[in-house]
Amino acid sequence: MDQHPIPRQITTFEFKLIGFLTIKQFIYLVVFIGFGLLVYTITPIPILNYLLAFLVSMVGVAFAFVPINDRPMENWVRNLIKRLTSPTQYIFKKENKPIAALLNSSYSSNAQQIATYIDSQKKLNSYLSTKNPKIEVGSSKRQSINSLLMSSFSFLTNKKPINPPSQPQPSANIRKTTVERQPFITGTIKNFKQTPLAGILIYVKKSKESPPIRIFKTNLHGIFLSYKSFPSDEYIFEIKDPKQIYFFDTMKIKVENNNKPIEVTSRELI
């Protein structure tokens, strides 16, 4: 039984065009033997010139005929130089800057319509919360259920259902309570091109030196709103852009029940 042939490198196969030498082997021999002759003629010392010329010529022979692990010596020398010159530690550094056209863009929509819808929803919720409570009429419901049951079984007894006498229901004394409504705050932040800005921070303070009592952040539509009511008073509004692209003036606004949505526009950069 014939043995299976040993697999060999076929991708790096080269034809022997010059006798038993390939073109690459022939070039190595010619170049390094030429360098050996040059070293022999340059070196003035008689014994040293033979030794140096022989060493230089043998380097060419090694490159041409001495493979290591089925790889020519030139591959090992090339990989050694590449590893010695390449860095041993890699650090990620983001160099590509974001596209300028995308920095100032934001999703635009009808912000006034959204603010009106939010305001009407708040008014509806406040109206429902102040509506009079319902009167419990448990006794009347119980009487209606009893009469319904009696009427459903009347065909078995052929008797008219006897309805119990209706009891007078006590009139519930309902007191009208007035709930003090406290105002909410809502508004929009835009740039000088009237484009809504997202991610803008709004600091609400009692005074410039005092710490903020509320901090808002605009959504994708540039709208901010308070989910909790504010006591009627004057407040300082400081608006800041975390990216420091847009700048706004500090405002002093009096918050009341009939406040309209606040519209803030950034200062135009010169």
Tab-separated table of C-alpha atoms in Angstrom, residues 46-154:
chain	number	residue	atom	x	y	z
A	46	PRO	CA	44.908	40.413	3.899
A	47	ILE	CA	43.309	37.850	6.238
A	48	LEU	CA	40.362	40.003	7.295
A	49	ASN	CA	39.269	40.702	3.720
A	50	TYR	CA	38.901	36.962	2.981
A	51	LEU	CA	36.945	36.414	6.186
A	52	LEU	CA	34.518	39.334	5.656
A	53	ALA	CA	33.975	38.461	1.981
A	54	PHE	CA	33.219	34.847	2.936
A	55	LEU	CA	30.710	35.889	5.653
A	56	VAL	CA	28.870	38.273	3.319
A	57	SER	CA	28.676	35.614	0.607
A	58	MET	CA	27.383	33.005	3.087
A	59	VAL	CA	24.560	35.369	4.081
A	60	GLY	CA	23.356	35.239	0.481
A	61	VAL	CA	23.651	31.442	0.457
A	62	ALA	CA	21.611	31.256	3.706
A	63	PHE	CA	18.877	33.488	2.279
A	64	ALA	CA	18.763	31.390	-0.897
A	65	PHE	CA	18.999	27.789	0.395
A	66	VAL	CA	18.346	27.615	4.189
A	67	PRO	CA	14.615	27.428	5.090
A	68	ILE	CA	13.462	27.305	8.733
A	69	ASN	CA	10.222	25.406	9.388
A	70	ASP	CA	9.455	25.400	5.657
A	71	ARG	CA	9.784	29.154	5.530
A	72	PRO	CA	12.631	31.048	3.882
A	73	MET	CA	14.932	33.107	6.047
A	74	GLU	CA	13.709	36.344	4.501
A	75	ASN	CA	10.286	35.818	6.133
A	76	TRP	CA	11.871	35.410	9.561
A	77	VAL	CA	14.005	38.529	9.134
A	78	ARG	CA	11.019	40.519	7.857
A	79	ASN	CA	8.821	39.445	10.797
A	80	LEU	CA	11.622	40.200	13.273
A	81	ILE	CA	12.052	43.748	11.959
A	82	LYS	CA	8.289	44.283	11.934
A	83	ARG	CA	7.936	43.145	15.557
A	84	LEU	CA	10.884	45.228	16.742
A	85	THR	CA	9.559	48.400	15.131
A	86	SER	CA	5.840	47.945	15.902
A	87	PRO	CA	4.441	49.285	19.221
A	88	THR	CA	3.780	46.857	22.055
A	89	GLN	CA	0.897	48.826	23.580
A	90	TYR	CA	-2.156	50.103	21.711
A	91	ILE	CA	-4.293	52.948	23.064
A	92	PHE	CA	-7.597	53.891	21.487
A	93	LYS	CA	-7.871	57.556	20.602
A	94	LYS	CA	-10.880	58.927	18.809
A	95	GLU	CA	-9.647	61.205	16.046
A	96	ASN	CA	-12.652	61.401	13.749
A	97	LYS	CA	-14.664	64.469	14.687
A	98	PRO	CA	-18.459	64.313	14.418
A	99	ILE	CA	-20.036	65.774	11.317
A	100	ALA	CA	-20.698	69.472	11.794
A	101	ALA	CA	-24.052	69.263	10.017
A	102	LEU	CA	-25.331	66.779	12.607
A	103	LEU	CA	-24.276	68.762	15.682
A	104	ASN	CA	-26.759	71.595	15.207
A	105	SER	CA	-29.574	69.424	13.879
A	106	SER	CA	-32.541	68.362	15.947
A	107	TYR	CA	-35.877	66.743	15.370
A	108	SER	CA	-38.267	69.542	14.468
A	109	SER	CA	-42.004	69.426	15.025
A	110	ASN	CA	-44.895	71.694	15.944
A	111	ALA	CA	-43.791	72.519	19.480
A	112	GLN	CA	-46.659	74.969	20.048
A	113	GLN	CA	-49.248	72.274	19.313
A	114	ILE	CA	-47.578	69.849	21.736
A	115	ALA	CA	-47.401	72.507	24.456
A	116	THR	CA	-51.105	73.316	23.958
A	117	TYR	CA	-52.012	69.639	24.253
A	118	ILE	CA	-50.013	69.296	27.489
A	119	ASP	CA	-51.646	72.419	28.935
A	120	SER	CA	-55.166	71.180	28.099
A	121	GLN	CA	-54.391	67.779	29.615
A	122	LYS	CA	-53.291	69.433	32.849
A	123	LYS	CA	-56.450	71.545	32.991
A	124	LEU	CA	-58.594	68.445	32.488
A	125	ASN	CA	-56.791	66.580	35.272
A	126	SER	CA	-57.135	69.513	37.644
A	127	TYR	CA	-60.868	69.770	36.848
A	128	LEU	CA	-61.431	66.069	37.497
A	129	SER	CA	-59.527	66.255	40.777
A	130	THR	CA	-61.736	69.118	42.044
A	131	LYS	CA	-65.017	67.504	40.923
A	132	ASN	CA	-67.641	66.799	43.642
A	133	PRO	CA	-67.414	63.278	45.131
A	134	LYS	CA	-70.084	60.773	44.210
A	135	ILE	CA	-72.950	60.061	46.656
A	136	GLU	CA	-73.054	56.490	47.845
A	137	VAL	CA	-76.486	55.008	47.120
A	138	GLY	CA	-75.981	51.477	48.375
A	139	SER	CA	-79.519	51.140	49.783
A	140	SER	CA	-81.217	52.127	46.497
A	141	LYS	CA	-79.075	49.629	44.542
A	142	ARG	CA	-79.985	46.874	46.992
A	143	GLN	CA	-83.727	47.622	46.598
A	144	SER	CA	-83.521	47.564	42.816
A	145	ILE	CA	-81.780	44.147	42.894
A	146	ASN	CA	-84.472	42.706	45.204
A	147	SER	CA	-87.281	43.941	42.978
A	148	LEU	CA	-85.592	42.451	39.924
A	149	LEU	CA	-85.315	39.022	41.575
A	150	MET	CA	-88.956	39.060	42.667
A	151	SER	CA	-90.170	39.950	39.200
A	152	SER	CA	-88.142	37.144	37.583
A	153	PHE	CA	-89.806	34.416	39.772
A	154	SER	CA	-93.340	35.849	39.709
